[in-house]
mmCIF file of C-alpha atoms and ligand atoms in Angstrom:
data_model
loop_
_atom_site.group_PDB
_atom_site.id
_atom_site.type_symbol
_atom_site.label_atom_id
_atom_site.label_comp_id
_atom_site.label_asym_id
_atom_site.label_seq_id
_atom_site.Cartn_x
_atom_site.Cartn_y
_atom_site.Cartn_z
ATOM 1 C CA MET F 1 74.063 81.738 115.654
ATOM 2 C CA PRO F 2 77.086 82.910 113.647
ATOM 3 C CA PHE F 3 78.299 86.413 114.432
ATOM 4 C CA LYS F 4 77.145 88.871 111.751
ATOM 5 C CA PRO F 5 79.422 91.912 111.894
ATOM 6 C CA ALA F 6 78.126 93.684 108.777
ATOM 7 C CA ASN F 7 74.492 93.233 109.839
ATOM 8 C CA ASN F 8 75.370 94.709 113.207
ATOM 9 C CA ILE F 9 76.691 97.850 111.504
ATOM 10 C CA GLN F 10 73.636 98.148 109.252
ATOM 11 C CA ASP F 11 71.122 97.590 112.038
ATOM 12 C CA LEU F 12 72.223 100.795 113.737
ATOM 13 C CA GLN F 13 69.947 103.759 113.058
ATOM 14 C CA TYR F 14 71.309 107.258 113.427
ATOM 15 C CA PHE F 15 69.248 110.136 112.092
ATOM 16 C CA GLY F 16 70.271 113.730 111.570
ATOM 17 C CA GLU F 17 68.576 116.422 113.644
ATOM 18 C CA PHE F 18 66.285 117.324 110.713
ATOM 19 C CA GLY F 19 65.469 113.699 109.903
ATOM 20 C CA GLY F 20 68.527 113.281 107.701
ATOM 21 C CA VAL F 21 69.416 109.679 106.870
ATOM 22 C CA ASN F 22 72.943 110.432 108.041
ATOM 23 C CA PRO F 23 73.618 111.794 111.509
ATOM 24 C CA SER F 24 74.400 115.505 111.716
ATOM 25 C CA ILE F 25 78.093 116.330 111.983
ATOM 26 C CA SER F 26 79.036 117.819 115.332
ATOM 27 C CA ASP F 27 81.185 120.707 114.150
ATOM 28 C CA SER F 28 82.041 122.046 117.609
ATOM 29 C CA SER F 29 85.013 121.728 119.900
ATOM 30 C CA THR F 30 83.126 122.890 122.995
ATOM 31 C CA TYR F 31 79.561 122.653 124.355
ATOM 32 C CA THR F 32 77.378 124.991 126.405
ATOM 33 C CA PHE F 33 75.638 124.075 129.648
ATOM 34 C CA LEU F 34 72.451 125.557 131.076
ATOM 35 C CA SER F 35 73.781 125.116 134.577
ATOM 36 C CA ALA F 36 77.255 125.200 136.068
ATOM 37 C CA LYS F 37 76.386 122.131 138.117
ATOM 38 C CA THR F 38 75.852 120.005 134.982
ATOM 39 C CA MET F 39 79.229 121.159 133.661
ATOM 40 C CA PHE F 40 80.877 120.043 136.899
ATOM 41 C CA ASP F 41 79.030 116.705 136.808
ATOM 42 C CA THR F 42 80.120 116.150 133.196
ATOM 43 C CA PHE F 43 83.734 116.773 134.190
ATOM 44 C CA GLU F 44 83.370 114.171 136.895
ATOM 45 C CA GLY F 45 81.910 111.741 134.348
ATOM 46 C CA ASN F 46 78.492 111.794 136.020
ATOM 47 C CA ALA F 47 76.308 113.392 133.360
ATOM 48 C CA ASP F 48 75.466 110.789 130.754
ATOM 49 C CA GLY F 49 74.733 112.129 127.281
ATOM 50 C CA CYS F 50 76.377 115.510 127.927
ATOM 51 C CA TYR F 51 79.338 116.655 125.870
ATOM 52 C CA LEU F 52 82.025 118.846 127.320
ATOM 53 C CA TYR F 53 84.925 119.238 124.936
ATOM 54 C CA SER F 54 85.641 117.344 121.720
ATOM 55 C CA ARG F 55 89.031 115.965 122.705
ATOM 56 C CA HIS F 56 87.060 113.947 125.218
ATOM 57 C CA SER F 57 84.189 112.903 122.967
ATOM 58 C CA SER F 58 81.871 114.296 120.331
ATOM 59 C CA PRO F 59 78.601 113.004 118.841
ATOM 60 C CA SER F 60 80.214 112.213 115.455
ATOM 61 C CA ASN F 61 83.040 110.280 117.098
ATOM 62 C CA LEU F 62 80.578 108.374 119.254
ATOM 63 C CA TYR F 63 78.479 107.381 116.214
ATOM 64 C CA LEU F 64 81.543 105.985 114.456
ATOM 65 C CA GLY F 65 82.800 104.339 117.645
ATOM 66 C CA GLU F 66 79.467 102.626 118.255
ATOM 67 C CA ALA F 67 79.347 101.317 114.681
ATOM 68 C CA LEU F 68 82.861 99.871 115.032
ATOM 69 C CA ALA F 69 81.988 98.352 118.412
ATOM 70 C CA ALA F 70 78.947 96.737 116.775
ATOM 71 C CA MET F 71 81.239 95.393 114.043
ATOM 72 C CA GLU F 72 83.691 93.903 116.563
ATOM 73 C CA GLY F 73 81.096 92.767 119.106
ATOM 74 C CA THR F 74 82.528 94.846 121.971
ATOM 75 C CA GLU F 75 80.593 96.986 124.444
ATOM 76 C CA THR F 76 81.945 100.223 123.021
ATOM 77 C CA ALA F 77 84.884 101.852 121.223
ATOM 78 C CA ASN F 78 86.960 105.015 121.076
ATOM 79 C CA VAL F 79 88.044 106.444 117.730
ATOM 80 C CA THR F 80 91.471 108.035 117.425
ATOM 81 C CA SER F 81 93.404 110.242 115.038
ATOM 82 C CA SER F 82 95.464 107.303 113.697
ATOM 83 C CA GLY F 83 96.035 103.601 114.142
ATOM 84 C CA MET F 84 99.249 104.367 116.031
ATOM 85 C CA GLY F 85 97.249 106.716 118.282
ATOM 86 C CA ALA F 86 94.979 103.782 119.143
ATOM 87 C CA ILE F 87 97.802 101.272 119.664
ATOM 88 C CA THR F 88 100.137 103.464 121.727
ATOM 89 C CA SER F 89 97.366 104.716 124.004
ATOM 90 C CA VAL F 90 96.287 101.128 124.730
ATOM 91 C CA PHE F 91 99.857 100.129 125.688
ATOM 92 C CA LEU F 92 100.279 103.198 127.845
ATOM 93 C CA GLN F 93 96.930 102.658 129.550
ATOM 94 C CA LEU F 94 97.584 99.012 130.358
ATOM 95 C CA CYS F 95 101.261 99.276 131.361
ATOM 96 C CA ASN F 96 103.159 101.140 134.048
ATOM 97 C CA ALA F 97 106.917 101.570 134.389
ATOM 98 C CA GLY F 98 108.446 98.149 135.069
ATOM 99 C CA ASP F 99 105.773 96.242 133.171
ATOM 100 C CA HIS F 100 106.398 93.777 130.385
ATOM 101 C CA ILE F 101 104.711 93.104 127.021
ATOM 102 C CA ILE F 102 104.834 89.963 124.892
ATOM 103 C CA SER F 103 104.481 90.854 121.235
ATOM 104 C CA SER F 104 104.451 88.939 118.015
ATOM 105 C CA ARG F 105 107.739 89.636 116.211
ATOM 106 C CA THR F 106 105.956 90.158 112.916
ATOM 107 C CA ILE F 107 103.899 93.306 113.364
ATOM 108 C CA TYR F 108 103.596 96.653 111.600
ATOM 109 C CA GLY F 109 106.992 98.437 111.655
ATOM 110 C CA GLY F 110 105.642 101.487 113.507
ATOM 111 C CA THR F 111 104.246 99.372 116.341
ATOM 112 C CA TYR F 112 107.518 97.433 116.460
ATOM 113 C CA ALA F 113 109.502 100.693 116.657
ATOM 114 C CA PHE F 114 107.284 101.990 119.468
ATOM 115 C CA LEU F 115 107.752 98.845 121.539
ATOM 116 C CA LYS F 116 111.427 98.435 120.726
ATOM 117 C CA ASN F 117 112.669 102.042 120.896
ATOM 118 C CA PHE F 118 110.121 104.218 122.665
ATOM 119 C CA ALA F 119 108.448 102.156 125.386
ATOM 120 C CA PRO F 120 111.819 101.225 127.029
ATOM 121 C CA LYS F 121 112.277 104.958 127.761
ATOM 122 C CA LEU F 122 109.314 104.507 130.112
ATOM 123 C CA ASN F 123 110.790 101.235 131.430
ATOM 124 C CA ILE F 124 108.176 99.171 129.589
ATOM 125 C CA ASN F 125 109.992 96.291 127.925
ATOM 126 C CA THR F 126 108.872 93.851 125.245
ATOM 127 C CA SER F 127 109.757 90.283 124.317
ATOM 128 C CA PHE F 128 109.261 89.736 120.585
ATOM 129 C CA ILE F 129 108.346 86.120 119.926
ATOM 130 C CA ASP F 130 106.883 83.823 117.281
ATOM 131 C CA ILE F 131 103.169 84.170 118.120
ATOM 132 C CA THR F 132 102.285 80.989 116.249
ATOM 133 C CA LYS F 133 104.222 78.934 118.858
ATOM 134 C CA LEU F 134 101.982 78.859 121.913
ATOM 135 C CA ASP F 135 104.571 77.188 124.158
ATOM 136 C CA ILE F 136 107.000 80.031 123.401
ATOM 137 C CA VAL F 137 104.303 82.600 124.244
ATOM 138 C CA GLU F 138 103.625 80.930 127.591
ATOM 139 C CA ALA F 139 107.320 80.568 128.387
ATOM 140 C CA ALA F 140 107.855 84.306 127.817
ATOM 141 C CA ILE F 141 105.364 85.318 130.530
ATOM 142 C CA THR F 142 106.905 86.941 133.603
ATOM 143 C CA LYS F 143 105.300 88.243 136.782
ATOM 144 C CA ASN F 144 105.349 91.723 135.203
ATOM 145 C CA THR F 145 103.663 90.784 131.905
ATOM 146 C CA LYS F 146 100.553 92.879 131.349
ATOM 147 C CA VAL F 147 99.841 92.478 127.634
ATOM 148 C CA ILE F 148 100.045 89.867 124.888
ATOM 149 C CA TYR F 149 99.969 91.739 121.584
ATOM 150 C CA CYS F 150 99.532 90.469 118.057
ATOM 151 C CA GLU F 151 97.920 91.153 114.706
ATOM 152 C CA SER F 152 95.197 88.695 113.625
ATOM 153 C CA VAL F 153 96.920 88.578 110.230
ATOM 154 C CA SER F 154 100.427 89.937 110.582
ATOM 155 C CA ASN F 155 102.025 92.723 108.589
ATOM 156 C CA PRO F 156 103.792 91.863 106.323
ATOM 157 C CA LEU F 157 104.283 88.076 106.655
ATOM 158 C CA LEU F 158 100.567 87.211 106.952
ATOM 159 C CA GLU F 159 101.096 84.942 109.935
ATOM 160 C CA ILE F 160 97.826 84.031 111.655
ATOM 161 C CA ALA F 161 97.351 84.344 115.407
ATOM 162 C CA ASP F 162 95.358 81.631 117.170
ATOM 163 C CA ILE F 163 93.229 84.128 119.070
ATOM 164 C CA LYS F 164 91.182 81.571 121.054
ATOM 165 C CA ALA F 165 94.290 79.785 122.306
ATOM 166 C CA LEU F 166 96.133 83.051 123.075
ATOM 167 C CA SER F 167 93.080 84.292 124.966
ATOM 168 C CA LYS F 168 93.073 81.153 127.120
ATOM 169 C CA ILE F 169 96.753 81.680 127.980
ATOM 170 C CA ALA F 170 96.147 85.377 128.706
ATOM 171 C CA LYS F 171 93.153 84.680 130.964
ATOM 172 C CA ARG F 172 95.015 82.002 132.877
ATOM 173 C CA HIS F 173 97.754 84.519 133.725
ATOM 174 C CA ASN F 174 95.475 87.548 134.189
ATOM 175 C CA ILE F 175 97.034 89.307 131.176
ATOM 176 C CA LYS F 176 95.192 91.381 128.544
ATOM 177 C CA LEU F 177 95.161 90.102 124.963
ATOM 178 C CA VAL F 178 95.284 93.037 122.549
ATOM 179 C CA VAL F 179 94.747 92.266 118.863
ATOM 180 C CA ASP F 180 95.308 94.542 115.871
ATOM 181 C CA ASN F 181 92.672 93.511 113.318
ATOM 182 C CA THR F 182 93.629 96.004 110.585
ATOM 183 C CA PHE F 183 94.298 93.327 107.914
ATOM 184 C CA SER F 184 91.111 91.339 108.474
ATOM 185 C CA PRO F 185 88.088 93.507 109.296
ATOM 186 C CA LEU F 186 84.794 91.545 109.154
ATOM 187 C CA SER F 187 86.666 88.328 108.235
ATOM 188 C CA ILE F 188 87.949 87.837 111.778
ATOM 189 C CA SER F 189 86.228 89.061 114.959
ATOM 190 C CA PRO F 190 88.954 88.879 117.647
ATOM 191 C CA ALA F 191 86.763 89.970 120.570
ATOM 192 C CA ILE F 192 84.278 87.198 119.806
ATOM 193 C CA LEU F 193 87.235 84.781 119.892
ATOM 194 C CA GLY F 194 88.369 86.073 123.294
ATOM 195 C CA ALA F 195 90.548 89.184 122.740
ATOM 196 C CA ASP F 196 90.144 91.808 125.463
ATOM 197 C CA VAL F 197 90.922 94.781 123.254
ATOM 198 C CA VAL F 198 90.751 95.103 119.453
ATOM 199 C CA VAL F 199 92.509 97.933 117.639
ATOM 200 C CA HIS F 200 92.407 98.998 114.014
ATOM 201 C CA SER F 201 94.093 101.429 111.734
ATOM 202 C CA LEU F 202 90.971 102.853 110.060
ATOM 203 C CA THR F 203 93.350 104.282 107.469
ATOM 204 C CA LYS F 204 93.247 100.958 105.611
ATOM 205 C CA PHE F 205 90.298 98.745 104.565
ATOM 206 C CA ILE F 206 87.736 100.246 106.931
ATOM 207 C CA ASN F 207 87.892 103.735 105.451
ATOM 208 C CA GLY F 208 89.046 102.326 102.133
ATOM 209 C CA ALA F 209 89.612 105.624 100.348
ATOM 210 C CA SER F 210 93.261 106.372 101.205
ATOM 211 C CA ASP F 211 92.200 109.914 102.084
ATOM 212 C CA THR F 212 92.818 109.930 105.820
ATOM 213 C CA VAL F 213 94.519 108.341 108.795
ATOM 214 C CA GLY F 214 92.403 107.137 111.703
ATOM 215 C CA GLY F 215 92.196 104.469 114.360
ATOM 216 C CA VAL F 216 89.928 102.812 116.903
ATOM 217 C CA VAL F 217 90.114 100.942 120.181
ATOM 218 C CA CYS F 218 87.236 98.514 120.773
ATOM 219 C CA GLY F 219 86.723 97.106 124.264
ATOM 220 C CA THR F 220 84.651 97.094 127.410
ATOM 221 C CA GLN F 221 82.884 100.245 128.622
ATOM 222 C CA GLU F 222 85.158 100.154 131.665
ATOM 223 C CA PHE F 223 88.368 100.142 129.594
ATOM 224 C CA ILE F 224 87.174 102.826 127.170
ATOM 225 C CA ASN F 225 86.132 104.997 130.145
ATOM 226 C CA GLU F 226 89.643 104.544 131.531
ATOM 227 C CA LEU F 227 91.177 105.660 128.207
ATOM 228 C CA ARG F 228 88.967 108.769 128.256
ATOM 229 C CA ASN F 229 89.430 109.613 131.924
ATOM 230 C CA VAL F 230 90.302 113.322 132.319
ATOM 231 C CA ASN F 231 92.797 112.575 135.078
ATOM 232 C CA ASP F 232 94.779 109.613 133.770
ATOM 233 C CA GLY F 233 93.283 108.419 130.491
ATOM 234 C CA ALA F 234 95.888 107.898 127.735
ATOM 235 C CA SER F 235 93.550 108.854 124.865
ATOM 236 C CA MET F 236 92.360 111.960 126.659
ATOM 237 C CA LEU F 237 95.774 113.133 127.835
ATOM 238 C CA LEU F 238 97.827 112.246 124.757
ATOM 239 C CA GLY F 239 95.195 113.960 122.626
ATOM 240 C CA VAL F 240 94.827 111.298 119.942
ATOM 241 C CA THR F 241 91.372 112.543 118.991
ATOM 242 C CA MET F 242 89.771 112.125 115.602
ATOM 243 C CA ASP F 243 88.204 115.192 114.021
ATOM 244 C CA SER F 244 84.380 115.090 113.819
ATOM 245 C CA LEU F 245 84.251 115.842 110.086
ATOM 246 C CA ARG F 246 86.520 112.892 109.447
ATOM 247 C CA ALA F 247 84.580 110.595 111.787
ATOM 248 C CA ALA F 248 81.418 111.348 109.779
ATOM 249 C CA SER F 249 83.134 110.499 106.494
ATOM 250 C CA VAL F 250 84.701 107.257 107.802
ATOM 251 C CA LEU F 251 81.253 106.167 109.064
ATOM 252 C CA LYS F 252 79.798 106.571 105.567
ATOM 253 C CA ASN F 253 82.599 104.459 104.088
ATOM 254 C CA LEU F 254 82.268 101.809 106.804
ATOM 255 C CA ARG F 255 78.772 100.979 105.558
ATOM 256 C CA THR F 256 80.115 99.521 102.309
ATOM 257 C CA LEU F 257 83.009 97.656 103.918
ATOM 258 C CA HIS F 258 81.343 94.234 103.532
ATOM 259 C CA ILE F 259 81.011 94.591 99.752
ATOM 260 C CA ARG F 260 84.558 95.869 99.425
ATOM 261 C CA MET F 261 86.012 93.092 101.591
ATOM 262 C CA GLN F 262 84.228 90.465 99.538
ATOM 263 C CA GLN F 263 85.701 91.889 96.337
ATOM 264 C CA HIS F 264 89.200 92.363 97.815
ATOM 265 C CA SER F 265 89.097 88.738 99.033
ATOM 266 C CA LYS F 266 87.758 87.341 95.768
ATOM 267 C CA ASN F 267 90.431 89.116 93.717
ATOM 268 C CA ALA F 268 93.241 88.223 96.124
ATOM 269 C CA LEU F 269 92.255 84.550 96.150
ATOM 270 C CA TYR F 270 92.209 84.459 92.341
ATOM 271 C CA LEU F 271 95.609 86.134 91.985
ATOM 272 C CA SER F 272 97.236 84.073 94.742
ATOM 273 C CA GLN F 273 96.116 80.826 93.101
ATOM 274 C CA LYS F 274 97.445 81.981 89.731
ATOM 275 C CA PHE F 275 100.762 83.225 91.157
ATOM 276 C CA GLU F 276 101.228 79.968 93.036
ATOM 277 C CA SER F 277 100.519 77.852 89.973
ATOM 278 C CA ASP F 278 103.063 79.985 88.070
ATOM 279 C CA GLY F 279 105.646 78.710 90.560
ATOM 280 C CA LEU F 280 105.995 81.930 92.558
ATOM 281 C CA LYS F 281 106.470 81.688 96.310
ATOM 282 C CA THR F 282 103.075 83.043 97.301
ATOM 283 C CA VAL F 283 101.652 83.609 100.756
ATOM 284 C CA TYR F 284 97.896 84.078 101.172
ATOM 285 C CA PRO F 285 95.768 82.696 104.032
ATOM 286 C CA GLY F 286 93.232 81.408 101.504
ATOM 287 C CA LEU F 287 95.785 79.048 99.936
ATOM 288 C CA LYS F 288 95.914 75.507 101.252
ATOM 289 C CA SER F 289 99.713 75.860 101.307
ATOM 290 C CA HIS F 290 99.482 78.595 103.988
ATOM 291 C CA PRO F 291 100.620 76.962 107.262
ATOM 292 C CA SER F 292 97.613 78.450 109.104
ATOM 293 C CA HIS F 293 94.983 78.056 106.373
ATOM 294 C CA ASN F 294 92.836 75.764 108.540
ATOM 295 C CA LEU F 295 93.250 77.964 111.587
ATOM 296 C CA PHE F 296 92.051 80.999 109.593
ATOM 297 C CA LYS F 297 89.104 78.931 108.336
ATOM 298 C CA SER F 298 88.190 77.954 111.871
ATOM 299 C CA MET F 299 88.140 81.606 112.998
ATOM 300 C CA MET F 300 86.659 83.383 109.994
ATOM 301 C CA ASN F 301 83.257 84.853 109.244
ATOM 302 C CA ILE F 302 83.093 82.929 106.023
ATOM 303 C CA GLU F 303 81.296 85.400 103.743
ATOM 304 C CA TYR F 304 84.126 87.969 103.808
ATOM 305 C CA GLY F 305 86.868 85.639 102.626
ATOM 306 C CA PHE F 306 90.554 85.525 103.451
ATOM 307 C CA GLY F 307 91.234 89.226 102.958
ATOM 308 C CA GLY F 308 92.935 91.419 100.410
ATOM 309 C CA MET F 309 96.599 90.975 101.397
ATOM 310 C CA LEU F 310 99.081 88.629 99.747
ATOM 311 C CA THR F 311 102.830 88.435 99.296
ATOM 312 C CA ILE F 312 105.092 86.992 96.642
ATOM 313 C CA ASP F 313 108.836 86.551 96.724
ATOM 314 C CA VAL F 314 110.589 87.377 93.470
ATOM 315 C CA GLY F 315 114.099 86.580 94.711
ATOM 316 C CA SER F 316 115.800 89.953 95.072
ATOM 317 C CA LEU F 317 115.057 93.559 95.944
ATOM 318 C CA GLU F 318 116.255 94.649 92.503
ATOM 319 C CA LYS F 319 113.737 92.403 90.764
ATOM 320 C CA ALA F 320 111.004 93.417 93.199
ATOM 321 C CA ASN F 321 111.621 97.101 92.496
ATOM 322 C CA LYS F 322 111.693 96.582 88.723
ATOM 323 C CA LEU F 323 108.465 94.583 88.809
ATOM 324 C CA MET F 324 106.661 97.154 90.927
ATOM 325 C CA GLU F 325 107.776 99.988 88.643
ATOM 326 C CA LEU F 326 106.666 98.081 85.566
ATOM 327 C CA MET F 327 103.293 97.172 87.047
ATOM 328 C CA GLN F 328 102.739 100.814 87.932
ATOM 329 C CA GLN F 329 103.680 101.935 84.410
ATOM 330 C CA ASN F 330 101.018 99.496 83.140
ATOM 331 C CA ASN F 331 98.434 100.986 85.523
ATOM 332 C CA LEU F 332 98.029 97.711 87.423
ATOM 333 C CA GLY F 333 98.396 99.404 90.777
ATOM 334 C CA TYR F 334 100.490 101.933 92.617
ATOM 335 C CA LEU F 335 103.937 101.612 94.156
ATOM 336 C CA ALA F 336 102.763 102.868 97.529
ATOM 337 C CA VAL F 337 102.644 101.804 101.156
ATOM 338 C CA SER F 338 99.352 101.353 102.999
ATOM 339 C CA LEU F 339 96.453 99.117 102.053
ATOM 340 C CA GLY F 340 92.741 98.804 101.518
ATOM 341 C CA PHE F 341 92.450 101.130 98.511
ATOM 342 C CA TYR F 342 90.268 100.441 95.439
ATOM 343 C CA LYS F 343 93.470 100.242 93.433
ATOM 344 C CA THR F 344 96.079 97.559 94.101
ATOM 345 C CA LEU F 345 98.996 98.897 96.169
ATOM 346 C CA PHE F 346 102.389 97.210 96.321
ATOM 347 C CA SER F 347 105.604 97.797 98.228
ATOM 348 C CA ALA F 348 108.694 95.925 99.357
ATOM 349 C CA PRO F 349 108.212 95.830 103.155
ATOM 350 C CA GLY F 350 111.900 95.310 103.988
ATOM 351 C CA THR F 351 112.748 98.775 102.677
ATOM 352 C CA SER F 352 109.458 100.505 103.536
ATOM 353 C CA THR F 353 106.797 99.618 106.113
ATOM 354 C CA SER F 354 109.063 97.235 108.036
ATOM 355 C CA SER F 355 112.326 99.148 107.600
ATOM 356 C CA GLU F 356 112.228 99.952 111.344
ATOM 357 C CA ILE F 357 113.030 96.276 111.945
ATOM 358 C CA PRO F 358 116.837 95.725 111.810
ATOM 359 C CA GLU F 359 118.017 93.709 108.795
ATOM 360 C CA GLU F 360 119.222 90.755 110.859
ATOM 361 C CA GLU F 361 115.867 90.452 112.616
ATOM 362 C CA GLN F 362 114.086 90.729 109.260
ATOM 363 C CA GLN F 363 116.095 87.730 108.061
ATOM 364 C CA ASN F 364 115.366 85.750 111.256
ATOM 365 C CA MET F 365 111.637 86.179 110.815
ATOM 366 C CA GLY F 366 111.732 85.301 107.120
ATOM 367 C CA LEU F 367 111.264 88.796 105.727
ATOM 368 C CA SER F 368 113.309 88.434 102.570
ATOM 369 C CA ASP F 369 114.605 91.167 100.225
ATOM 370 C CA GLY F 370 112.525 90.029 97.274
ATOM 371 C CA LEU F 371 109.232 90.083 99.151
ATOM 372 C CA ILE F 372 106.475 92.213 97.640
ATOM 373 C CA ARG F 373 103.381 92.933 99.707
ATOM 374 C CA PHE F 374 100.209 93.437 97.692
ATOM 375 C CA SER F 375 96.998 95.010 98.873
ATOM 376 C CA ILE F 376 94.737 93.737 96.128
ATOM 377 C CA GLY F 377 92.268 96.261 94.757
ATOM 378 C CA LEU F 378 88.646 96.101 93.691
ATOM 379 C CA ASP F 379 89.477 95.434 90.008
ATOM 380 C CA ALA F 380 86.316 94.622 88.047
ATOM 381 C CA ASP F 381 88.242 92.318 85.692
ATOM 382 C CA ILE F 382 90.839 90.481 87.740
ATOM 383 C CA LYS F 383 91.557 87.986 84.944
ATOM 384 C CA ARG F 384 92.782 90.821 82.750
ATOM 385 C CA THR F 385 94.808 92.230 85.646
ATOM 386 C CA TYR F 386 96.443 88.831 86.146
ATOM 387 C CA LYS F 387 97.312 88.462 82.461
ATOM 388 C CA MET F 388 98.934 91.889 82.448
ATOM 389 C CA MET F 389 100.817 91.213 85.704
ATOM 390 C CA ARG F 390 102.031 87.931 84.265
ATOM 391 C CA SER F 391 103.346 89.601 81.167
ATOM 392 C CA CYS F 392 105.294 92.092 83.347
ATOM 393 C CA MET F 393 106.797 89.102 85.196
ATOM 394 C CA GLU F 394 107.671 87.377 81.922
ATOM 395 C CA LYS F 395 109.404 90.506 80.665
ATOM 396 C CA LEU F 396 111.587 90.578 83.784
ATOM 397 C CA GLU F 397 112.162 86.805 83.618
ATOM 398 C CA ILE F 398 110.539 86.285 87.006
ATOM 399 C CA VAL F 399 108.281 83.619 85.487
ATOM 400 C CA LYS F 400 108.807 81.648 82.309
ATOM 401 C CA PRO F 401 106.524 82.398 79.349
ATOM 402 C CA LYS F 402 103.699 79.869 78.976
ATOM 403 C CA ILE F 403 104.254 77.356 76.195
ATOM 404 C CA LYS F 404 101.482 77.971 73.686
HETATM 405 N N1 PLP R 501 98.493 98.418 112.289
HETATM 406 C C1 PLP R 501 98.795 97.904 111.091
HETATM 407 C C2 PLP R 501 98.636 96.426 110.864
HETATM 408 C C3 PLP R 501 99.256 98.729 110.060
HETATM 409 O O1 PLP R 501 99.557 98.192 108.856
HETATM 410 C C4 PLP R 501 99.409 100.119 110.326
HETATM 411 C C5 PLP R 501 99.905 101.044 109.276
HETATM 412 O O2 PLP R 501 100.392 100.672 108.250
HETATM 413 C C6 PLP R 501 99.090 100.608 111.581
HETATM 414 C C7 PLP R 501 98.634 99.733 112.540
HETATM 415 C C8 PLP R 501 99.255 102.063 111.920
HETATM 416 O O3 PLP R 501 98.152 102.786 111.492
HETATM 417 P P1 PLP R 501 98.187 104.348 111.144
HETATM 418 O O4 PLP R 501 99.106 104.529 109.995
HETATM 419 O O5 PLP R 501 96.750 104.658 110.849
HETATM 420 O O6 PLP R 501 98.677 105.052 112.353
#
């Protein structure tokens, strides 16, 4: 039976305390106990169903966590105050001083900066490699390697990780495979393909409203318990807790994710095909020209498509900036970082979300100056959007006018 992530979310039933169709929001940081003994037992982790203090867990956070675990097919999940809160606590839980991480070299700039600049202060060192080359991944493993880290669809180059193959390598060497699935929720289910831990920035498609930051770690009950442990759990001790009010609002948005992803994917596929036939260097996993198009197809939950992210290369940063400004003036989207909004968002990653990566390394990995990253919106009339985008490109002589 194919895995049905959206059905799994919808099959969950949470009722409010007065029979509300939405669960009640737990607007409390602390919880009373009828007996001191139960409080002690809760502290020790031995009183199931009891809440102690909301940095540890709260009903609203558990509801959202369980829905995201159902989406990813993991035993459970822990929601966090941001995607970076999720990612950094996973690294710090899995690695001790002296340990080693293998990471894809094309990842979100913040994650790259953490691994490159921050983790070495704790003597945790990272080899950045081309994750699409499995022999290079294997060759980078040392006796201290604890984690292989990648994004299912990488930010911003849209490289695709072969999660099944990476999982086999990781298992053979007793290493954890951690996958950031922010760019491809519902479309790809990394845990089903063998990832040990799946993280997301909820800030993006999952919440979809660009009104908050948030994150999640999906994994086994054992690992999530470790993250929440009062004595040495990274989530608990670093305090990367999501607020209950926000957890309740993200849960409501999560329930329409499948419809939004279908529309993001449909619009992105249409635009990528048009841009490519206009002669623009276009990268989108749904295009046959994408080097990992077949790999994506072999991993995907077909009904959600190839996702909402695409890139084009317009040749220079100057042209990229002019085009983005002109598209914004024409209300075709916003010149903004982030992704997953109803409106198209565009930015030049080299000078924004990937600016943490030194210029020389950007060049080595193929992150060119003229690259524009698009998060395609939910536009009702994508044909009209395309025509207007094309006319902006004609004006700036990025594409030649069509001969009538
Ligand atoms: N992972 C990816 C792929 C991202 O694009 C981002 C942010 O842009 C993050 C993680 C970090 O998430 P947050 O901004 O919610 O901390």
